[in-house]
Coordinates of C-alpha atoms in Angstrom, one line a residue:
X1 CA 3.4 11.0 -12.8
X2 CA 5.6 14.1 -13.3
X3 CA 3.4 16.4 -11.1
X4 CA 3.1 13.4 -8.8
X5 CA 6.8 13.8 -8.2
X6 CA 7.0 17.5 -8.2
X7 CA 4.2 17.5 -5.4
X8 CA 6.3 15.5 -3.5
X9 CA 9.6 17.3 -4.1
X10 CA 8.0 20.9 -2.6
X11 CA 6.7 18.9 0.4
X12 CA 10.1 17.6 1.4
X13 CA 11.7 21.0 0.3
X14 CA 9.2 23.2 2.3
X15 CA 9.3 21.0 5.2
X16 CA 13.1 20.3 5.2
X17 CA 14.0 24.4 5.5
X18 CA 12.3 24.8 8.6
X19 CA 12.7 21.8 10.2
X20 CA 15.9 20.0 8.8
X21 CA 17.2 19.3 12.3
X22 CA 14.2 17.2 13.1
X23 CA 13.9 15.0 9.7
X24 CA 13.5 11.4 11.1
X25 CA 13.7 7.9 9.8
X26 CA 12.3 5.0 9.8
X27 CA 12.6 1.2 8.6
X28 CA 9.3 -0.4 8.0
X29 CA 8.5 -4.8 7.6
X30 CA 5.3 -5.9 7.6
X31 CA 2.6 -8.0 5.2
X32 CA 0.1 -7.4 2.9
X33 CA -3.5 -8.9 3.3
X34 CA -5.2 -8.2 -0.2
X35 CA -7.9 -8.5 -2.8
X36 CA -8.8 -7.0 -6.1
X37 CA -12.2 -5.9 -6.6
X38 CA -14.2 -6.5 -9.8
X39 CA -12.0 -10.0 -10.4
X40 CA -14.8 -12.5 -9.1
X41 CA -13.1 -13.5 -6.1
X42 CA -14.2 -12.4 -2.6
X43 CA -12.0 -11.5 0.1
X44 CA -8.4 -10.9 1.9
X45 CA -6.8 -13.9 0.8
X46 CA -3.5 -13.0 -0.6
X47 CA -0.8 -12.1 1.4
X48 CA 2.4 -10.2 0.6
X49 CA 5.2 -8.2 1.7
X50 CA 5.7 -4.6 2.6
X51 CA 8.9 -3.4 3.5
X52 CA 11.0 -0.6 3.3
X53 CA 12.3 2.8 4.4
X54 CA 10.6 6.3 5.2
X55 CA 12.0 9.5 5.8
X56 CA 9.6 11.7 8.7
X57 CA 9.0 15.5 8.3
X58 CA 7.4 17.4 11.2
X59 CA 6.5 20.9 10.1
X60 CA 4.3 21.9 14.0
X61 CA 4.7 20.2 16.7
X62 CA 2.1 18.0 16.4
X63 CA 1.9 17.6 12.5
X64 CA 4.7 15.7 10.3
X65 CA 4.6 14.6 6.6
X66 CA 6.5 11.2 6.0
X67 CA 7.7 10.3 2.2
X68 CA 7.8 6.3 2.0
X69 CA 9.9 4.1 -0.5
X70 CA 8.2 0.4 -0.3
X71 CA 8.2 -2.5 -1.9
X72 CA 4.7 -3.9 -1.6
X73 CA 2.9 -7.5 -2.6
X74 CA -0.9 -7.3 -3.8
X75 CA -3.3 -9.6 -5.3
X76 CA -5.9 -12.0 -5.3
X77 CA -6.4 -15.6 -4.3
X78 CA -9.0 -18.4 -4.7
X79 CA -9.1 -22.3 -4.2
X80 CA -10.4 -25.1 -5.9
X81 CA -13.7 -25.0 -6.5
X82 CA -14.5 -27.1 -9.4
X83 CA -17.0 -25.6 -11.9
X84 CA -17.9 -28.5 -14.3
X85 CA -14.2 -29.7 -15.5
X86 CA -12.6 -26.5 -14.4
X87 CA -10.9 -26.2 -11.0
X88 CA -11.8 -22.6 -10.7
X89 CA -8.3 -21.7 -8.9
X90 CA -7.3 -18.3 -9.2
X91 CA -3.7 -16.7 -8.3
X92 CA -3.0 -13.1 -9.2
X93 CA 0.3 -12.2 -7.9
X94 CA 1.1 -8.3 -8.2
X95 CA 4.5 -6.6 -7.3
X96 CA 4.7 -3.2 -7.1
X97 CA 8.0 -0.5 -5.7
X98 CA 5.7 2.5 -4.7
X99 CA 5.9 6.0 -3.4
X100 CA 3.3 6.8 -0.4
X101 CA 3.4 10.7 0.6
X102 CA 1.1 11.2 3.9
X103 CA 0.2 13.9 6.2
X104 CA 0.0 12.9 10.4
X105 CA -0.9 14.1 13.3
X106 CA 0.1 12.6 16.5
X107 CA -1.3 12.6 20.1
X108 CA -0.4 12.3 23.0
X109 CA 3.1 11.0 21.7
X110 CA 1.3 7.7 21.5
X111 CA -1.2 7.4 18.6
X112 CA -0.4 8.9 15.2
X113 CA -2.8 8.7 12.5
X114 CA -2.4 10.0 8.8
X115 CA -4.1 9.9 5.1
X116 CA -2.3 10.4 1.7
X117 CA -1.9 9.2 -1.7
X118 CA 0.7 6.6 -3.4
X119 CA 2.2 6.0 -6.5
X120 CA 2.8 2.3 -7.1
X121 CA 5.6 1.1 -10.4
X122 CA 4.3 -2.4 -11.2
X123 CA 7.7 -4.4 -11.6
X124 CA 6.5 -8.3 -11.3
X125 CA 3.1 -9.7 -12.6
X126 CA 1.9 -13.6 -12.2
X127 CA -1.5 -15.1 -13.3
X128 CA -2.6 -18.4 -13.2
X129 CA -6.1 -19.6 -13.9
X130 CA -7.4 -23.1 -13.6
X131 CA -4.0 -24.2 -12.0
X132 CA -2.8 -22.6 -15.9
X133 CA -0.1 -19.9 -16.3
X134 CA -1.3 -17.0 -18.1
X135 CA 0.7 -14.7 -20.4
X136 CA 0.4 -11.8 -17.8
X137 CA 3.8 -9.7 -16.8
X138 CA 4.2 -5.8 -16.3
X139 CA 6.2 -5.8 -19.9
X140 CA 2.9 -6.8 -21.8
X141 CA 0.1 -6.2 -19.2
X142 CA -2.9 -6.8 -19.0
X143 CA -2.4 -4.7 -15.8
X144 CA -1.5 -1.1 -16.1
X145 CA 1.9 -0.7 -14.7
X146 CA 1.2 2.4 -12.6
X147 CA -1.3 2.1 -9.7
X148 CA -2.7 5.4 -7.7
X149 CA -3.9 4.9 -4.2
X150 CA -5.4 6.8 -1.2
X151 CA -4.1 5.7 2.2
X152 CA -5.7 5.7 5.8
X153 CA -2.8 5.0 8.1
X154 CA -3.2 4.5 12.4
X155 CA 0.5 4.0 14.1
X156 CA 1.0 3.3 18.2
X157 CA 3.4 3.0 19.9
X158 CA 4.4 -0.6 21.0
X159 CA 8.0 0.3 23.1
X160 CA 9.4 3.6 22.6
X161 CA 10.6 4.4 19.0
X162 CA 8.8 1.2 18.2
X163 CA 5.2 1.2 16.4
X164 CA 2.7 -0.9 15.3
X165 CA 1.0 0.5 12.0
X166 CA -1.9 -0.7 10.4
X167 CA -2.8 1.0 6.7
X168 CA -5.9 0.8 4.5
X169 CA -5.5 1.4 0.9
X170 CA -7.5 1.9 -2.2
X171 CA -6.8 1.8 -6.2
X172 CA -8.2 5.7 -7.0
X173 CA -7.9 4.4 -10.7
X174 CA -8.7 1.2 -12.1
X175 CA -5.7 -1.7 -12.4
X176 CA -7.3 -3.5 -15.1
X177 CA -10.9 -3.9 -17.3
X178 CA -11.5 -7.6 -17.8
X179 CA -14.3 -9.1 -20.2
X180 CA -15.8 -12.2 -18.5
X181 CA -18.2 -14.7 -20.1
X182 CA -19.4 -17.4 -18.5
X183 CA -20.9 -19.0 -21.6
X184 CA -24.4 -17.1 -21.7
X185 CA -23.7 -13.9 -21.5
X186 CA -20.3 -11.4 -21.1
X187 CA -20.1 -8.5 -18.5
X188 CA -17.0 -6.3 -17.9
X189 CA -15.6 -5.2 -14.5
X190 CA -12.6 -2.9 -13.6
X191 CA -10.7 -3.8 -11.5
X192 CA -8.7 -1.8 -8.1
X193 CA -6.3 -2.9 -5.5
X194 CA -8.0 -3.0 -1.9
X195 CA -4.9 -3.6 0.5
X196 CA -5.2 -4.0 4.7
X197 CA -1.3 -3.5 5.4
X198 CA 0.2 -4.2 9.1
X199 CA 4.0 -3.2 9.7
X200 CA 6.1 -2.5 12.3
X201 CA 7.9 0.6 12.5
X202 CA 11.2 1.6 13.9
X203 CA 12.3 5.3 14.0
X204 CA 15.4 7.2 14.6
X205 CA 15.9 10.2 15.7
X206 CA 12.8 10.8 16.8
X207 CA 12.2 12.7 20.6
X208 CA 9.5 10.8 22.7
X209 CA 8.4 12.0 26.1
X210 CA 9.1 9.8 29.3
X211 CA 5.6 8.2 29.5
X212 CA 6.0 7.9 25.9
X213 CA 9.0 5.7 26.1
X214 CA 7.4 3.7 29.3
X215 CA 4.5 2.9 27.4
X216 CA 2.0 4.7 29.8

């Protein structure tokens, strides 16, 4: 985590000496839609939060890092599905603060798309299983309280400093390694976050051209 943060500390500083007068911000809402892979349950069912702040650094004219402080919902979610006398329910409710750097590059002054990595603090945990609490929490795990992530990131422009952002992301290291047995036989899995995130964004400072801000 240490050279995570100095990696992101010469970004801003590079970027920030040559092009301090054009730093921009940015406040960010949106939801989560999310799943875990390798937990037995299939599909975007768990929705979350995503909100936050970015700070915007362009370094050419079409080119611009951004440095992202979010506070982000993941999981995994199953109904009722009976299995002999168990409901088969599943909730996994997973709260991370995290740290996305990305690179962009705009065109036009309409469509901005970007890729990057993330550093995710784990700082709420729930489980329940069956309709059961587990004893799951970020103090005594099972998950691993720091989660890694590449990012693929598409922004437009809705009404000038306005965007709509939509954001892929994946665990690049495993969350969790679960045991499961069924009664026959056992079988482990690891587990990763897989996240589709849509936001809006709003940014300041920011100089669009006239079409731009039209919409055209």
């Amino acid at each position: 985590m240490r050279i995570f943060i100095l990696f992101l500390f010469i970004i801003v500083f590079t970027a920030g000496q040559s092009y301090s007068q054009r730093i921009k911000g940015a406040v960010i809402a949106g939801f989560n839609a999310t799943q875990v892979d390798g937990d037995e349950v299939v599909g975007y069912s768990k929705l979350g939060f995503n909100v936050g702040a970015a700070v915007i650094i362009p370094f050419k004219k079409k080119w611009s890092v951004s440095l992202e402080n979010i506070f982000s919902q993941k999981g995994s979610h199953r109904g009722e599905i009976y299995v002999d006398s168990l409901s088969g329910s599943y909730t996994l409710r997973l709260n991370y603060v995290e740290v996305p750097v990305l690179v962009h590059y705009t065109d036009k002054d309409i469509i901005t798309v970007g890729t990057g990595f993330s550093w995710g603090r784990l700082v709420g945990a729930k489980e329940w299983e069956h309709g059961y609490r587990t004893e799951t929490s970020p103090e005594h795990g099972p998950y691993h309280k720091n989660d890694f992530s590449w990012l693929a990131d598409v922004r437009f422009r809705i009404w000038k400093r306005l965007k709509f952002n939509f954001r892929f992301s994946y665990s690049i290291a495993k969350i969790r390694t679960r045991i499961y047995n069924n009664g026959y036989s056992e079988w482990e899995r690891k587990q990763y976050n897989n996240v589709l995130t849509f936001r809006l964004l709003y940014i300041f400072n920011e100089r669009i051209s006239e079409n731009a801000s039209q919409g055209k």
